[in-house]
Tab-separated table of C-alpha atoms in Angstrom:
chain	number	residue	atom	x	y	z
A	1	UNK	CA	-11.918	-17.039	-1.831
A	2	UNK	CA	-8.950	-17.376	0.498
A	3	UNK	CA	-9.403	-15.569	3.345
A	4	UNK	CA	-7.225	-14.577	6.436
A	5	UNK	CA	-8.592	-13.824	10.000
A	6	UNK	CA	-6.035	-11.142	11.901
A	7	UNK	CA	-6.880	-10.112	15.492
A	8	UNK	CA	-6.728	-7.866	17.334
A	9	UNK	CA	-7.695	-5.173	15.374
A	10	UNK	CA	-5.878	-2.846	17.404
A	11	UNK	CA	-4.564	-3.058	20.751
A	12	UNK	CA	-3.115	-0.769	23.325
A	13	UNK	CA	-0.541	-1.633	25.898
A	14	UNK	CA	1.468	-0.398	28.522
A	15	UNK	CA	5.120	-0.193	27.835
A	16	UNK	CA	7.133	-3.525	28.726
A	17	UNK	CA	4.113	-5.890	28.108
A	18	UNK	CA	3.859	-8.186	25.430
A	19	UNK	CA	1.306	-8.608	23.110
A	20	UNK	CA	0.282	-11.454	20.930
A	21	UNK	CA	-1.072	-11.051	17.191
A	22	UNK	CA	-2.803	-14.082	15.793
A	23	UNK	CA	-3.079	-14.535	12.040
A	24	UNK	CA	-5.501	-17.307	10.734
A	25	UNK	CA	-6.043	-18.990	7.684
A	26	UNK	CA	-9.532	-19.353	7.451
A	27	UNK	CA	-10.387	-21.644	4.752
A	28	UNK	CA	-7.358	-22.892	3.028
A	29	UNK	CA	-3.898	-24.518	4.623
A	30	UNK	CA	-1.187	-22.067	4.946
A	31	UNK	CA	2.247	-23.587	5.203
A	32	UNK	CA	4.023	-19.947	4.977
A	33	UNK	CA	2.587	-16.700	6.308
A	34	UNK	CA	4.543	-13.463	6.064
A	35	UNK	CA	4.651	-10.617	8.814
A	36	UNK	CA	4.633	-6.764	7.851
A	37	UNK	CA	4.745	-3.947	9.862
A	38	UNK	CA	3.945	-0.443	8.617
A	39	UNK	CA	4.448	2.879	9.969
A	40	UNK	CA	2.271	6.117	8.640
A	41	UNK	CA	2.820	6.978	5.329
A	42	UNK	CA	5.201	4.023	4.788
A	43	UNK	CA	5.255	0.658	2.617
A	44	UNK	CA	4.755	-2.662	3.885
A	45	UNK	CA	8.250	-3.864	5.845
A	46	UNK	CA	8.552	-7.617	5.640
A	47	UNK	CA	9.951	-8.714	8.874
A	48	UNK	CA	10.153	-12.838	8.863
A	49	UNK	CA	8.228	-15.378	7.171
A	50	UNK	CA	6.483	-17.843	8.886
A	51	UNK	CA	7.168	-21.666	8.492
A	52	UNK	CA	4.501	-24.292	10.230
A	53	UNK	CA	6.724	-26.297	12.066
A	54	UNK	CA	9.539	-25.361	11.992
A	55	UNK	CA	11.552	-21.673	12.802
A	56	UNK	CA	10.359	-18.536	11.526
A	57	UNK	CA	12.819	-16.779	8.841
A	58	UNK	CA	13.586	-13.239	9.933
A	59	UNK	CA	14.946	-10.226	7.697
A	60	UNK	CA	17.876	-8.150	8.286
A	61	UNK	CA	17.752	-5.571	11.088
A	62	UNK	CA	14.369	-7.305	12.780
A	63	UNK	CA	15.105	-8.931	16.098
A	64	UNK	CA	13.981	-12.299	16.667
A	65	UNK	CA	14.152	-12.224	20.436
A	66	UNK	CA	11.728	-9.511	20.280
A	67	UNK	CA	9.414	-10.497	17.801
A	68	UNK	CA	8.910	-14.435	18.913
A	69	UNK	CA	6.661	-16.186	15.723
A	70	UNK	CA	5.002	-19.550	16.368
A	71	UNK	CA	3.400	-21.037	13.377
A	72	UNK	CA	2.240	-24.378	15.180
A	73	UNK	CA	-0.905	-25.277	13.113
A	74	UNK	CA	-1.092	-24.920	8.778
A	75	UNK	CA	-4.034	-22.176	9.636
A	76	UNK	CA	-2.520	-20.364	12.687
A	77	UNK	CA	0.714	-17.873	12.724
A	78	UNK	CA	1.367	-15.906	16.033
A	79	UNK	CA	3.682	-12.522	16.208
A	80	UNK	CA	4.439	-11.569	19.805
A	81	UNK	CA	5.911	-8.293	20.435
A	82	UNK	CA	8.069	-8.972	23.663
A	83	UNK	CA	8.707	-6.008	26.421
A	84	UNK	CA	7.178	-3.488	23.834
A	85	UNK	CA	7.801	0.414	23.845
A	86	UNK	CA	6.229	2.977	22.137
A	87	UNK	CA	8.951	2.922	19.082
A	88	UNK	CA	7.237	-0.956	18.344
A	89	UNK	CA	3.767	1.237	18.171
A	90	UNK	CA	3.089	0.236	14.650
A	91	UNK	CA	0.664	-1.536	11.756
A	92	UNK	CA	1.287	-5.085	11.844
A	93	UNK	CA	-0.360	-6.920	8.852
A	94	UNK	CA	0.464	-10.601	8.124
A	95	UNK	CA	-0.253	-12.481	4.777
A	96	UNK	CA	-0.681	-16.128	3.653
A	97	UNK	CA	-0.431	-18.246	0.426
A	98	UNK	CA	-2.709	-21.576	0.413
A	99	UNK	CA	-1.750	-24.163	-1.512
A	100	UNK	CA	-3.966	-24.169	-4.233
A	101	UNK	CA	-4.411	-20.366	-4.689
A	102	UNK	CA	-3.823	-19.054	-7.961
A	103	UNK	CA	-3.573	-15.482	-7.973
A	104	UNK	CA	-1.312	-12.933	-5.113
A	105	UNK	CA	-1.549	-13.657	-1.697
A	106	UNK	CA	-4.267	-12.939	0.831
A	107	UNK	CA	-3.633	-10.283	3.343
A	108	UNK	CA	-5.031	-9.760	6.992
A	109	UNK	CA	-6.422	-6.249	7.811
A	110	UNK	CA	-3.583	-5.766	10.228
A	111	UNK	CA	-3.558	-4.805	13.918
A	112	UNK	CA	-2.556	-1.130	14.851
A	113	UNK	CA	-0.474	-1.594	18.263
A	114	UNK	CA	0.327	1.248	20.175
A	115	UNK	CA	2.370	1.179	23.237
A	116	UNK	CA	2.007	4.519	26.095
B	1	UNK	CA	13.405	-10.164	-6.815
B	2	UNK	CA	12.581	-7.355	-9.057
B	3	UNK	CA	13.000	-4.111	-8.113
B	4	UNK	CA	9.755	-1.796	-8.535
B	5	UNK	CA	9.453	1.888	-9.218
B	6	UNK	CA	6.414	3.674	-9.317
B	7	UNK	CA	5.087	7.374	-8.893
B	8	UNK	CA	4.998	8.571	-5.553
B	9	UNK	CA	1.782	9.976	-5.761
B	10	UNK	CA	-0.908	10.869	-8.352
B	11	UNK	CA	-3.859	12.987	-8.522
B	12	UNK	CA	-7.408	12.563	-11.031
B	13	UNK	CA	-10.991	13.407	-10.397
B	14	UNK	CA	-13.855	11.443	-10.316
B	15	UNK	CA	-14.898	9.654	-13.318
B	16	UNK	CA	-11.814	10.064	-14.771
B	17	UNK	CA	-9.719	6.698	-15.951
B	18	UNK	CA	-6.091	6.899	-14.151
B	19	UNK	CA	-3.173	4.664	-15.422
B	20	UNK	CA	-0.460	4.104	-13.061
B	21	UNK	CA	2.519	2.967	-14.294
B	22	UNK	CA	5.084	0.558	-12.593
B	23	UNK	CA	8.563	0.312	-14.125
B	24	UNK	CA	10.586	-3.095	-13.074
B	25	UNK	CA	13.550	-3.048	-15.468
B	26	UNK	CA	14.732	-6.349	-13.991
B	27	UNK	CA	12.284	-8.872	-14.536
B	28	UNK	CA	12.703	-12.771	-14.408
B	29	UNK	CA	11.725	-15.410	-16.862
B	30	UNK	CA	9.101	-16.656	-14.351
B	31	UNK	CA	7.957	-13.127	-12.937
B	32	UNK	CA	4.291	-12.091	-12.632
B	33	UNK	CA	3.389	-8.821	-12.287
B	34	UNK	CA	0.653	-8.146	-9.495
B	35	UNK	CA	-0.793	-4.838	-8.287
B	36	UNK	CA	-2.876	-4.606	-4.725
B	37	UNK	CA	-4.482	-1.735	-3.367
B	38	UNK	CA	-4.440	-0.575	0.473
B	39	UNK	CA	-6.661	1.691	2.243
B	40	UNK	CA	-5.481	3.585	5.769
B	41	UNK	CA	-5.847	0.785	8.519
B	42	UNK	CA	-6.413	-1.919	6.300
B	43	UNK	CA	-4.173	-4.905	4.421
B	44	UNK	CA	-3.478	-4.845	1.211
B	45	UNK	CA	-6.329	-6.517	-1.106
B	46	UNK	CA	-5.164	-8.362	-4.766
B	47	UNK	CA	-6.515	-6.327	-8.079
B	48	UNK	CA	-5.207	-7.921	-11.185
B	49	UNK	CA	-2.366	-10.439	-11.874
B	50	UNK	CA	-0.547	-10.578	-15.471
B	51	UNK	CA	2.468	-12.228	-17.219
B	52	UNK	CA	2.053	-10.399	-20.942
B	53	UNK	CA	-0.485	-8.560	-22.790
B	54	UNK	CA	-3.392	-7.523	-21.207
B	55	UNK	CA	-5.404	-8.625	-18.381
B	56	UNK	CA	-8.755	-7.151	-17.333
B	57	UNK	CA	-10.953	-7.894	-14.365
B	58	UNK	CA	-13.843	-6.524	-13.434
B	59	UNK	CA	-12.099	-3.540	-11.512
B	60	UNK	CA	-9.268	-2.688	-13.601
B	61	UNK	CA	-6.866	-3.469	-16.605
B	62	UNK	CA	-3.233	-4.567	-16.346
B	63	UNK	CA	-1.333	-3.718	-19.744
B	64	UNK	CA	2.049	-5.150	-19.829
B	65	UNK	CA	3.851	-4.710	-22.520
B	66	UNK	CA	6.187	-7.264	-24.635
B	67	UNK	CA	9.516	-6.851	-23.409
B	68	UNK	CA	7.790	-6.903	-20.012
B	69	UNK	CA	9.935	-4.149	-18.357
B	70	UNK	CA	6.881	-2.210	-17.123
B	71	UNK	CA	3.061	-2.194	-16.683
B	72	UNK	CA	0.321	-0.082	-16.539
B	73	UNK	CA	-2.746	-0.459	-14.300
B	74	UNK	CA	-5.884	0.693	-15.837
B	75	UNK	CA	-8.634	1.992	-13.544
B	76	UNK	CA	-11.598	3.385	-15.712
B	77	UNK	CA	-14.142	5.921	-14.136
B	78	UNK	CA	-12.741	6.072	-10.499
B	79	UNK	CA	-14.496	7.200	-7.598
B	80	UNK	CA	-13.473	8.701	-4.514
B	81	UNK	CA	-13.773	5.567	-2.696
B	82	UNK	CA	-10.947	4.167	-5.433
B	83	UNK	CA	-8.277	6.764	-2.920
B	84	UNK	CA	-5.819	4.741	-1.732
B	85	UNK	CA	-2.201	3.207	-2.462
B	86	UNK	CA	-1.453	1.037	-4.913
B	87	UNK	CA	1.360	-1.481	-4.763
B	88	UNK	CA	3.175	-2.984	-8.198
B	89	UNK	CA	5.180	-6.306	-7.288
B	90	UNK	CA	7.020	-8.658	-9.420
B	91	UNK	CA	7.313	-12.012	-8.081
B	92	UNK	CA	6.737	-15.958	-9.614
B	93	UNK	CA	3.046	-16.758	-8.941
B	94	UNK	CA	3.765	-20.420	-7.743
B	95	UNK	CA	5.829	-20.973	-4.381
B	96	UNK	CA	6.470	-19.086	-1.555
B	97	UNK	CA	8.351	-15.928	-2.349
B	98	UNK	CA	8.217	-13.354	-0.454
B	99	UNK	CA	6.823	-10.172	-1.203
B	100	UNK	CA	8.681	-6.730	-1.201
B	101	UNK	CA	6.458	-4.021	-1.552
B	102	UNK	CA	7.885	-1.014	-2.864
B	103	UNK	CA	7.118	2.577	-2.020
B	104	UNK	CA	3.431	2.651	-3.675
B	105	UNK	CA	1.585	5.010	-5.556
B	106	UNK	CA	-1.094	6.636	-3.700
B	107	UNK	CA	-3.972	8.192	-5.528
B	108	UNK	CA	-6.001	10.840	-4.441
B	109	UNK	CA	-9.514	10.977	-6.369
B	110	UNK	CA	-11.191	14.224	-5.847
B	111	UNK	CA	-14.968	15.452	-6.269
């Protein structure tokens, strides 16, 4: 089945770093990925969806200047959180549709960032 | 997109079968009706997709009924490892649409 590759895991950084979340597609084409983000005991936020090759589509209220997307290949989406601090700490899960799939989408297993 | 509402949270015991029920008044033509389940730290994974009637997989049952307003998720015999939240969307199963998830249900299964 479709499955998407999310890493890091989890990742700690030092406040006004950036870190960069990579999302792959591992055995299907993915022309759209989605980005979540989750705090505890929350749903699933939607934040942009990701377009290969072109600009990522971002919802109300999430800045794009922050939160830079590159979706350069049809298996790889990146989420960078620019200059983070510790109200960014969050879940970050991303999700992907191939193009032949039938049934939902497939989600990553999300990172858990926290900024100190 | 269709708005969701589900119970907040719900409680059963092992072995018991627990029926969660998703209420999405506004429903398109071309809707779907898919449930996922989440555990703490992970992404959400697909259960069971429907359009009408009823579904069943081999991990639960998805009864939807005609006029389509609602559905029920079906989960016979759970076990504690079945504790987690469970998410109702509405969405067309073709496409790109993006998915709203709504507050979940989550389901504690005790001993």
């Amino acid at each position: 089945g479709a499955v998407v590759s999310q890493h890091p895991s989890w990742v700690i950084c030092k406040s006004g770093t950036s870190v960069k979340i990579e999302c792959r597609s591992l055995d299907f084409q993915a022309t759209t990925m989605f980005w979540y983000r989750q705090f505890p005991k929350q749903s699933l936020m939607l934040m942009a969806t990701s377009n290969e090759g072109s600009k990522a589509t971002y919802e109300q209220g999430v800045e794009k200047d922050k939160f830079l997307i590159n979706h350069a290949s049809l298996t790889l989406s990146t989420l960078t959180v620019t200059s983070a601090h510790p109200e960014d700490s969050s879940f970050y899960i991303c999700s992907a549709r191939g193009q032949t799939r039938d049934y939902g989408y497939t989600f990553g297993s999300g990172t858990r960032l926290t900024v100190v | 997109l269709a708005k969701t509402t589900q119970p907040i949270s719900m409680d059963s015991y092992e072995g018991q079968e627990v029926n969660i029920t998703c209420s999405h008044n506004n429903i398109a033509t071309n809707d779907y009706i898919t449930w996922y389940q989440q555990f703490p730290s992970q992404g959400p994974r697909f259960i069971i997709q429907g359009y009408k009637t009823k579904v069943t997989n081999e991990v639960a049952s998805l009864f939807i009924p005609a006029d389509r307003k609602s559905s029920t998720l079906s989960l016979p015999r759970v076990s504690l490892s079945d504790t987690a939240v469970y998410y109702c969307l509405v969405g067309m199963n073709t496409g790109f649409q993006k998915l709203v998830f709504g507050t979940g249900t989550r389901l504690l299964v005790s001993p």
